[in-house]
Coordinates of C-alpha atoms in Angstrom, one line a residue:
Chain A
M23 CA 12.3 17.7 -49.6
A24 CA 14.9 16.8 -47.4
T25 CA 16.6 19.7 -47.0
G26 CA 14.4 21.6 -44.9
R27 CA 10.7 22.3 -44.3
T28 CA 8.5 23.0 -47.7
H29 CA 5.3 22.1 -46.8
R30 CA 4.0 25.5 -45.4
P31 CA 4.8 29.1 -45.3
A32 CA 8.0 30.1 -44.3
T33 CA 6.8 33.0 -42.2
R34 CA 4.1 31.8 -40.5
S35 CA 3.3 31.3 -36.9
R36 CA 3.4 34.0 -35.0
G37 CA 5.4 36.0 -38.0
I38 CA 8.7 34.4 -36.5
P39 CA 10.7 34.0 -39.9
E40 CA 11.7 30.6 -40.5
A41 CA 15.2 31.5 -40.8
T42 CA 15.1 32.7 -37.3
V43 CA 13.7 29.6 -35.9
A44 CA 16.8 28.3 -37.5
R45 CA 18.8 30.4 -35.4
L46 CA 17.1 29.9 -32.3
P47 CA 19.1 26.5 -31.3
L48 CA 22.2 28.0 -32.2
Y49 CA 21.5 30.6 -29.7
L50 CA 20.1 28.0 -27.3
R51 CA 23.4 25.7 -27.9
A52 CA 25.9 29.1 -27.2
L53 CA 23.5 30.0 -24.1
T54 CA 23.7 26.9 -22.7
A55 CA 27.3 26.9 -22.9
L56 CA 27.3 30.2 -21.0
S57 CA 25.1 28.6 -18.5
E58 CA 27.0 25.5 -17.8
R59 CA 30.0 28.2 -17.0
S60 CA 27.5 29.9 -14.7
V61 CA 27.8 33.0 -16.7
P62 CA 25.1 35.6 -15.6
T63 CA 24.6 38.2 -18.4
V64 CA 25.7 38.5 -21.9
S65 CA 25.9 41.3 -24.5
S66 CA 24.5 40.6 -27.8
E67 CA 28.0 40.9 -29.3
E68 CA 29.6 38.1 -27.4
L69 CA 26.3 35.9 -27.9
A70 CA 26.4 36.6 -31.7
A71 CA 30.0 35.6 -31.8
A72 CA 29.4 32.8 -29.7
A73 CA 26.4 31.7 -32.0
G74 CA 28.2 32.7 -35.1
V75 CA 25.5 35.3 -36.3
N76 CA 25.9 39.2 -36.9
S77 CA 24.9 41.0 -33.5
A78 CA 22.4 43.1 -35.5
K79 CA 20.5 40.0 -36.5
L80 CA 20.9 38.2 -33.1
R81 CA 19.0 41.9 -31.7
K82 CA 16.6 41.3 -34.4
D83 CA 15.6 37.8 -33.9
F84 CA 15.4 38.4 -30.4
S85 CA 13.0 41.0 -30.9
Y86 CA 10.5 38.5 -32.4
L87 CA 10.8 37.1 -28.9
G88 CA 10.1 40.2 -27.3
S89 CA 13.5 40.1 -25.8
Y90 CA 15.9 43.1 -25.6
G91 CA 18.0 43.1 -22.9
T92 CA 19.4 45.5 -21.0
R93 CA 21.6 48.5 -22.1
G94 CA 24.7 48.2 -20.5
V95 CA 24.1 44.8 -19.0
G96 CA 23.0 42.5 -21.7
Y97 CA 20.7 39.8 -21.6
D98 CA 20.4 37.4 -18.7
V99 CA 21.5 34.1 -19.6
E100 CA 19.1 31.7 -17.5
Y101 CA 16.1 33.8 -18.7
L102 CA 16.9 33.8 -22.3
V103 CA 17.3 30.0 -22.3
Y104 CA 14.1 29.9 -20.7
Q105 CA 12.4 32.2 -23.7
I106 CA 14.1 30.3 -26.2
S107 CA 13.2 26.6 -25.1
R108 CA 9.8 28.0 -24.5
E109 CA 9.4 29.5 -28.0
L110 CA 11.0 26.1 -29.6
G111 CA 8.5 24.3 -27.8
L112 CA 11.3 22.4 -25.6
T113 CA 9.4 23.2 -22.2
Q114 CA 7.4 20.4 -23.1
D115 CA 7.7 16.7 -23.6
W116 CA 8.3 15.0 -26.7
P117 CA 8.5 11.5 -27.2
V118 CA 10.2 10.5 -30.0
V119 CA 11.0 7.1 -31.9
I120 CA 14.3 6.1 -33.1
V121 CA 13.5 3.7 -36.0
G122 CA 16.9 1.7 -37.3
I123 CA 19.3 0.8 -34.5
G124 CA 22.6 0.3 -36.2
N125 CA 25.5 2.2 -34.9
L126 CA 23.9 5.3 -35.5
G127 CA 20.9 4.6 -34.0
A128 CA 22.3 3.2 -30.8
A129 CA 24.6 6.4 -31.0
L130 CA 21.4 8.7 -31.0
A131 CA 19.7 6.6 -28.6
N132 CA 22.4 7.1 -26.2
Y133 CA 22.7 10.8 -27.0
G134 CA 22.5 13.0 -23.9
G135 CA 21.7 16.1 -25.9
F136 CA 18.3 14.9 -26.8
A137 CA 16.8 14.3 -23.2
S138 CA 18.1 17.7 -22.0
R139 CA 15.9 19.1 -24.7
G140 CA 12.9 17.7 -23.6
F141 CA 13.1 14.7 -26.6
R142 CA 12.5 11.7 -24.9
V143 CA 13.1 8.5 -26.7
A144 CA 10.2 6.8 -26.2
A145 CA 11.1 3.5 -28.3
L146 CA 13.5 1.7 -30.4
I147 CA 12.6 -0.1 -33.6
D148 CA 14.3 -2.2 -35.7
A149 CA 13.5 -4.7 -38.7
D150 CA 16.1 -7.4 -37.2
P151 CA 14.3 -10.0 -35.2
A152 CA 17.7 -10.6 -33.5
M153 CA 17.4 -7.3 -32.2
A154 CA 14.0 -7.7 -30.5
G155 CA 14.1 -7.2 -26.5
K156 CA 17.9 -6.5 -26.5
P157 CA 18.3 -3.0 -24.6
V158 CA 19.8 -0.1 -26.1
A159 CA 20.4 2.7 -23.9
G160 CA 18.5 1.0 -21.3
I161 CA 15.5 0.9 -24.1
P162 CA 14.6 -2.8 -25.1
V163 CA 14.4 -2.7 -28.9
Q164 CA 11.0 -3.4 -30.4
H165 CA 10.5 -5.0 -33.9
T166 CA 9.5 -3.2 -37.0
D167 CA 6.2 -5.1 -37.2
D168 CA 4.7 -2.9 -34.1
L169 CA 5.4 0.4 -35.2
E170 CA 1.8 1.5 -35.6
K171 CA 1.0 0.3 -32.1
I172 CA 4.1 1.9 -30.7
I173 CA 3.5 5.2 -32.4
Q174 CA 0.1 5.3 -30.8
D175 CA 0.8 3.9 -27.4
N176 CA 3.2 6.3 -26.8
G177 CA 1.3 9.5 -28.6
V178 CA 4.5 10.0 -30.8
S179 CA 4.7 13.1 -33.3
I180 CA 8.2 12.9 -34.1
G181 CA 10.0 9.9 -35.8
V182 CA 13.8 9.8 -36.3
I183 CA 14.8 7.6 -39.3
A184 CA 18.3 6.0 -39.1
T185 CA 17.7 3.1 -41.3
P186 CA 20.1 2.5 -44.5
A187 CA 18.8 4.6 -47.4
G188 CA 16.9 1.7 -49.0
A189 CA 14.4 1.1 -46.0
A190 CA 13.8 5.2 -45.0
Q191 CA 10.8 5.8 -47.5
Q192 CA 8.9 2.9 -46.2
V193 CA 9.6 3.5 -42.8
C194 CA 8.8 7.1 -43.5
D195 CA 5.3 6.0 -44.9
R196 CA 4.7 3.7 -42.2
L197 CA 5.2 6.4 -39.5
V198 CA 3.3 9.1 -41.1
G199 CA 0.5 6.5 -41.6
A200 CA 0.7 6.0 -38.1
G201 CA 0.3 9.8 -37.2
V202 CA 3.4 11.1 -37.1
T203 CA 3.8 14.5 -38.3
S204 CA 7.8 15.4 -38.1
I205 CA 10.5 13.5 -39.3
L206 CA 14.3 13.9 -38.8
N207 CA 16.0 11.8 -41.5
F208 CA 19.5 10.8 -41.0
A209 CA 19.4 8.1 -43.9
P210 CA 21.2 9.3 -46.9
T211 CA 18.2 9.7 -49.1
V212 CA 15.6 12.4 -50.3
L213 CA 12.1 11.3 -48.5
S214 CA 8.6 12.2 -50.0
V215 CA 5.8 13.2 -47.5
P216 CA 2.5 14.7 -47.8
D217 CA 1.4 17.9 -47.0
G218 CA 1.5 18.9 -43.2
V219 CA 4.5 16.4 -42.5
D220 CA 7.6 18.4 -41.9
V221 CA 11.2 16.5 -42.8
R222 CA 14.4 17.7 -41.9
K223 CA 17.4 15.8 -42.9
V224 CA 20.6 15.8 -40.9
D225 CA 23.8 16.1 -42.7
L226 CA 26.8 15.2 -40.3
S227 CA 29.2 16.8 -42.9
I228 CA 28.2 20.6 -42.6
E229 CA 30.1 21.3 -39.9
L230 CA 33.3 19.8 -41.4
Q231 CA 32.6 21.8 -44.6
I232 CA 32.9 24.9 -42.4
L233 CA 35.9 24.0 -41.0
A234 CA 37.2 22.9 -44.4
F235 CA 36.8 26.4 -45.6
H236 CA 38.5 28.1 -42.5
E237 CA 41.7 25.0 -43.3
Q238 CA 41.9 26.0 -47.0
R239 CA 42.1 29.9 -45.8
K240 CA 44.8 29.1 -43.2
A241 CA 47.1 27.1 -45.6
G242 CA 46.4 30.3 -48.4
E243 CA 47.5 32.6 -45.8
E244 CA 50.6 30.5 -44.8
A245 CA 51.5 29.7 -48.6
M246 CA 51.0 33.5 -49.1
E247 CA 53.0 35.0 -46.2
S248 CA 56.2 32.5 -47.3
L249 CA 55.6 33.4 -51.0
A250 CA 55.2 36.9 -51.6
E251 CA 54.0 40.2 -50.7
G252 CA 53.4 41.8 -53.9
L253 CA 50.5 39.6 -55.6
P254 CA 49.2 42.3 -58.2
A255 CA 45.6 43.4 -56.7
T256 CA 44.0 42.6 -59.8
A257 CA 44.8 39.2 -59.6
K258 CA 42.2 39.1 -57.0
G259 CA 38.7 39.2 -56.7
S260 CA 37.0 42.4 -56.2
T261 CA 35.6 41.7 -53.0
D262 CA 39.0 41.3 -51.4
Q263 CA 39.8 42.9 -48.3
G264 CA 42.4 40.8 -47.0
P265 CA 45.8 39.2 -47.9
D266 CA 43.9 35.9 -48.6
G267 CA 42.0 36.7 -51.6
D268 CA 41.6 34.9 -54.5
V269 CA 44.0 32.1 -54.2
P270 CA 43.2 29.1 -56.4
A271 CA 41.9 26.2 -54.3
V272 CA 44.8 24.0 -55.4
M273 CA 47.1 25.2 -52.8
P274 CA 49.2 22.5 -52.0
A275 CA 48.2 21.6 -48.2
Chain H
M10 CA 34.4 28.2 -27.3
A11 CA 32.4 25.2 -28.6
T12 CA 29.7 26.9 -30.5
G13 CA 31.6 28.3 -33.3
R14 CA 35.0 29.9 -34.7
T15 CA 35.7 32.8 -32.2
H16 CA 39.4 32.9 -33.0
R17 CA 39.4 35.3 -36.0
P18 CA 37.2 38.1 -37.0
A19 CA 33.8 37.4 -38.4
T20 CA 34.4 39.0 -41.7
R21 CA 37.9 37.8 -43.0
S22 CA 38.9 35.9 -45.8
R23 CA 37.9 37.2 -49.5
G24 CA 35.5 39.5 -47.3
I25 CA 33.1 36.6 -47.1
P26 CA 31.1 36.9 -43.8
E27 CA 31.0 34.1 -41.4
A28 CA 27.3 33.9 -41.3
T29 CA 27.6 33.2 -45.5
V30 CA 30.3 30.6 -44.7
A31 CA 27.7 28.8 -42.4
R32 CA 24.9 29.0 -45.4
L33 CA 27.1 27.8 -48.0
P34 CA 26.7 24.0 -46.6
L35 CA 23.2 24.4 -46.8
Y36 CA 23.0 25.7 -50.3
L37 CA 25.2 23.1 -51.3
R38 CA 23.0 20.3 -49.4
A39 CA 19.9 21.5 -51.3
L40 CA 21.8 22.1 -54.5
T41 CA 22.9 18.3 -54.1
A42 CA 19.8 17.1 -53.8
L43 CA 18.5 18.8 -57.0
S44 CA 21.5 17.6 -58.7
E45 CA 20.4 14.0 -57.8
R46 CA 17.5 14.8 -59.3
S47 CA 18.9 15.8 -62.4
V48 CA 17.3 19.6 -62.3
P49 CA 19.6 21.4 -64.4
T50 CA 18.6 25.3 -63.2
V51 CA 17.0 26.4 -60.1
S52 CA 15.5 30.3 -59.4
S53 CA 16.9 31.9 -56.3
E54 CA 13.3 31.5 -54.8
E55 CA 13.3 28.1 -55.2
L56 CA 17.0 27.4 -53.7
A57 CA 16.1 29.7 -50.8
A58 CA 12.9 28.0 -50.0
A59 CA 14.9 24.4 -50.1
A60 CA 17.7 25.7 -48.2
G61 CA 15.6 27.3 -45.8
V62 CA 16.7 31.0 -46.4
N63 CA 15.4 34.0 -47.5
S64 CA 15.7 34.5 -51.3
A65 CA 17.6 38.2 -51.2
K66 CA 20.0 36.8 -48.2
L67 CA 20.9 33.9 -50.9
R68 CA 21.1 36.6 -53.8
K69 CA 23.9 38.6 -51.7
D70 CA 25.4 35.5 -50.3
F71 CA 26.3 34.2 -54.0
S72 CA 27.5 37.8 -55.1
Y73 CA 30.3 37.1 -52.6
L74 CA 31.0 34.3 -54.8
G75 CA 30.9 36.0 -58.3
S76 CA 27.6 34.1 -59.1
Y77 CA 24.7 36.2 -60.2
G78 CA 22.6 33.5 -62.0
T79 CA 20.5 34.2 -65.4
R80 CA 17.6 36.5 -65.4
G81 CA 14.5 34.2 -66.3
V82 CA 16.6 31.0 -65.9
G83 CA 18.1 31.0 -62.8
Y84 CA 21.3 29.1 -61.6
D85 CA 23.0 26.2 -63.3
V86 CA 22.7 23.8 -60.6
E87 CA 26.1 21.8 -61.5
Y88 CA 28.1 24.9 -61.7
L89 CA 27.1 26.3 -58.5
V90 CA 27.6 22.9 -56.6
Y91 CA 31.2 23.2 -58.3
Q92 CA 31.4 26.8 -57.2
I93 CA 30.5 26.5 -53.8
S94 CA 32.6 23.3 -53.4
R95 CA 35.5 25.3 -54.2
E96 CA 35.0 28.0 -52.2
L97 CA 34.4 25.8 -49.1
G98 CA 37.7 23.8 -50.2
L99 CA 35.8 20.6 -50.9
T100 CA 37.4 19.9 -54.1
Q101 CA 40.7 19.2 -52.3
D102 CA 40.9 15.8 -50.4
W103 CA 40.9 16.5 -46.6
P104 CA 42.2 13.2 -44.4
V105 CA 40.5 13.4 -41.4
V106 CA 40.8 11.2 -38.1
I107 CA 37.9 10.0 -36.1
V108 CA 39.2 9.3 -32.3
G109 CA 36.4 7.6 -30.3
I110 CA 35.2 4.2 -32.3
G111 CA 31.9 3.9 -30.0
N112 CA 28.5 3.6 -31.9
L113 CA 28.9 7.2 -33.0
G114 CA 32.6 6.9 -34.2
A115 CA 31.5 3.8 -35.8
A116 CA 28.7 5.6 -37.5
L117 CA 30.9 8.4 -38.6
A118 CA 33.2 6.0 -40.1
N119 CA 30.6 4.7 -42.0
Y120 CA 28.5 7.8 -43.0
G121 CA 28.6 8.3 -47.0
G122 CA 28.3 12.0 -46.6
F123 CA 31.9 12.6 -45.5
A124 CA 33.4 11.3 -48.6
S125 CA 31.2 12.8 -50.8
R126 CA 32.3 16.0 -49.6
G127 CA 36.1 15.4 -50.0
F128 CA 36.6 14.1 -45.9
R129 CA 38.8 11.0 -46.5
V130 CA 38.4 8.8 -43.1
A131 CA 42.2 8.6 -42.9
A132 CA 42.4 6.4 -39.5
L133 CA 40.2 5.8 -36.8
I134 CA 41.7 5.7 -33.1
D135 CA 40.4 4.1 -30.0
A136 CA 41.8 3.9 -26.4
D137 CA 40.7 0.5 -26.0
P138 CA 43.2 -1.8 -26.8
A139 CA 40.9 -4.6 -27.5
M140 CA 39.5 -2.7 -30.6
A141 CA 43.1 -2.3 -32.0
G142 CA 43.2 -3.9 -35.3
K143 CA 39.7 -4.2 -35.8
P144 CA 38.3 -3.1 -38.9
V145 CA 35.4 -0.7 -38.6
A146 CA 34.1 0.8 -42.0
G147 CA 37.1 -1.1 -43.7
I148 CA 39.7 0.8 -41.6
P149 CA 41.6 -0.9 -38.9
V150 CA 41.3 0.8 -35.5
Q151 CA 44.3 2.1 -34.2
H152 CA 45.5 2.8 -30.5
T153 CA 45.7 5.9 -28.9
D154 CA 49.2 5.5 -27.7
D155 CA 50.4 6.2 -31.7
L156 CA 47.9 9.4 -32.1
E157 CA 50.7 11.9 -32.8
K158 CA 52.3 9.6 -35.3
I159 CA 49.1 8.6 -37.1
I160 CA 48.1 12.3 -37.4
Q161 CA 51.7 13.1 -38.8
D162 CA 52.1 10.1 -41.4
N163 CA 48.6 11.2 -42.6
G164 CA 48.9 14.7 -42.8
V165 CA 45.7 15.2 -41.1
S166 CA 44.6 18.8 -40.1
I167 CA 41.2 17.9 -39.2
G168 CA 40.2 15.7 -36.3
V169 CA 36.7 14.5 -35.1
I170 CA 36.5 13.7 -31.6
A171 CA 33.4 11.5 -30.8
T172 CA 35.1 10.2 -27.3
P173 CA 33.0 10.0 -24.0
A174 CA 33.0 13.9 -22.4
G175 CA 35.5 13.0 -19.7
A176 CA 38.3 11.8 -22.3
A177 CA 37.6 14.6 -24.9
Q178 CA 39.9 17.9 -23.8
Q179 CA 42.9 15.3 -23.3
V180 CA 42.3 14.0 -26.8
C181 CA 41.7 17.5 -28.1
D182 CA 45.2 18.8 -26.7
R183 CA 46.9 15.8 -27.9
L184 CA 45.4 16.4 -31.5
V185 CA 46.3 19.7 -31.5
G186 CA 49.7 19.2 -30.0
A187 CA 50.2 17.0 -33.0
G188 CA 49.4 19.6 -35.7
V189 CA 45.5 19.3 -36.1
T190 CA 44.2 22.8 -36.6
S191 CA 40.4 22.0 -36.9
I192 CA 38.4 19.8 -34.5
L193 CA 34.9 18.9 -34.8
N194 CA 33.7 17.9 -31.5
F195 CA 30.5 15.7 -31.0
A196 CA 31.7 14.8 -27.2
P197 CA 29.2 16.7 -25.2
T198 CA 31.3 19.0 -23.3
V199 CA 33.1 22.4 -24.1
L200 CA 36.7 22.4 -25.6
S201 CA 39.3 24.7 -24.8
V202 CA 42.0 25.4 -28.0
P203 CA 44.7 27.8 -28.3
D204 CA 44.5 30.7 -30.9
G205 CA 45.0 29.3 -34.6
V206 CA 42.8 26.3 -33.8
D207 CA 38.9 26.1 -34.8
V208 CA 36.3 24.0 -32.9
R209 CA 33.0 23.5 -34.0
K210 CA 30.3 21.5 -32.1
V211 CA 27.6 19.2 -33.3
D212 CA 24.6 19.5 -31.8
L213 CA 22.4 16.2 -32.9
S214 CA 19.5 17.7 -31.4
I215 CA 19.1 21.1 -33.5
E216 CA 17.1 19.8 -36.3
L217 CA 15.0 18.1 -33.6
Q218 CA 14.5 21.5 -32.1
I219 CA 13.3 23.1 -35.3
L220 CA 10.8 20.0 -35.5
A221 CA 9.6 20.8 -32.2
F222 CA 8.9 24.4 -33.0
H223 CA 6.7 23.7 -35.7
E224 CA 5.0 20.5 -34.1
Q225 CA 4.1 22.9 -31.4
R226 CA 2.8 25.3 -33.9
K227 CA 0.7 22.7 -35.6
A228 CA -1.0 21.8 -32.1
G229 CA -1.7 25.2 -31.3
E230 CA -3.2 25.9 -34.9
E231 CA -5.4 22.8 -34.6
A232 CA -6.6 24.3 -31.4
M233 CA -7.2 27.5 -33.3
E234 CA -9.1 26.0 -36.0
S235 CA -11.4 24.1 -33.7
L236 CA -11.9 27.5 -32.0
A237 CA -12.6 30.0 -34.7
E238 CA -12.9 30.1 -38.5
G239 CA -12.6 33.6 -39.5
L240 CA -9.2 35.1 -39.1
P241 CA -9.0 38.0 -41.4
A242 CA -6.5 37.1 -44.1
T243 CA -4.2 40.4 -43.5
A244 CA -3.2 39.2 -40.2
K245 CA -1.1 36.8 -42.0
G246 CA 1.3 38.9 -43.2
S247 CA 2.7 39.6 -46.8
T248 CA 5.3 37.1 -47.3
D249 CA 3.2 34.0 -46.9
Q250 CA 4.2 32.7 -50.4
G251 CA 7.8 32.6 -49.6
P252 CA 10.5 31.8 -47.2
D253 CA 12.1 35.3 -47.3
G254 CA 9.9 37.5 -44.4
D255 CA 11.7 39.4 -42.0
V256 CA 8.3 40.6 -41.5
P257 CA 7.0 40.4 -38.0
A258 CA 3.4 39.2 -38.8
V259 CA 2.2 38.6 -35.3
M260 CA 0.1 35.8 -35.9
P261 CA -1.5 34.9 -32.4
A262 CA -0.5 31.5 -32.1

């Protein structure tokens, strides 16, 4: 399955629920932003708002880490960055290979957010012989023929697939055959992997979808405001709490 | 703030909590994968596992949509795709501009996952005069000088920023000045926006962080397995069969 981990029970190692694991990077992102602004401490409410999570859930998540904050002071930003990074395994070095050095692969090779999280781009691999030897982000591209050797030489356990959809499964099989146990898939296809291998698929449109939800609401609110005060309450859904209720999605936007 | 929406209360339109909104794209992604495999119905447990969410939470999320499934049958995949798409506003056309057509901008312009979700790339904008007129993904790049006109001519409310960090705030200010009310930020910087404008920042390393968590655990488990055989089954927690455990199982890892 490409939509998440399915090969092992979701509540496993050390009893941290999968859903909590998935939120840790969101906390880390928010905390890193605070750290960059030299904010020393943060309340659970502020951090929850910044991470887009409810604060009771945040406190519960952090309790799995043994992190409870200080009443009236909140959480120490730097320490929490360290704690979450350690929990996620980001305090160690993760050599990563990127396979498929088109625009996306090149963008990923240049992406500063990997290195700052412990992900070191150890090698770039492409099937095009004309690419071989060309430096991208300072790293010479290597040919797919050498994939297995590259994986083994670099002790790589995480592979990033940025190939076209048609090539992705074959690349995936070779990565797994060579010992890779985690795959980050940017190719628009569903990959099959054996048990014990984790695949995560990146959908770059997810954040856009969340923006669209709010855009739709904004448009709905504007239209409602200009239209009417007195739409009958029964025309709205039963969960309606605001003026922006069950407005049909066919609002002129 | 770059880490999520912070300009409006977390529970707003129609009473759908922000955290539920953030999960809708994950359900949609999982449902789309099912739909592509022509799976007609899905249980809440299966869908929750595929989306990486606990099933009780999924059922609660869907109750906000008025979607309850059929006991013994589950949810109709196609209908749920439609329902969630409508809720997210994806059944309407969203013209989007991408500013900054380097590797990442070009990759985004070529990214099939936008169009399939209702996001139409209406224009590409770059500050480099040498890029002007060059087609990327079949769309001629336009110069930043014309940004305001492009936004207005195309009725764009969503802007995607894929510029270097140093240019992002200025581009953001111009987009907002021209009427853009949602910003998807790929630039590695924190953007300031006025109230009423939503910013979401994409962190391409988030999925890698989740993979690293599991890689670390696998390494730990291997070490454990080679150390000891006889871990009592009761130490594993009671939720091993599902994704839903908010149960702290306190495994030694």
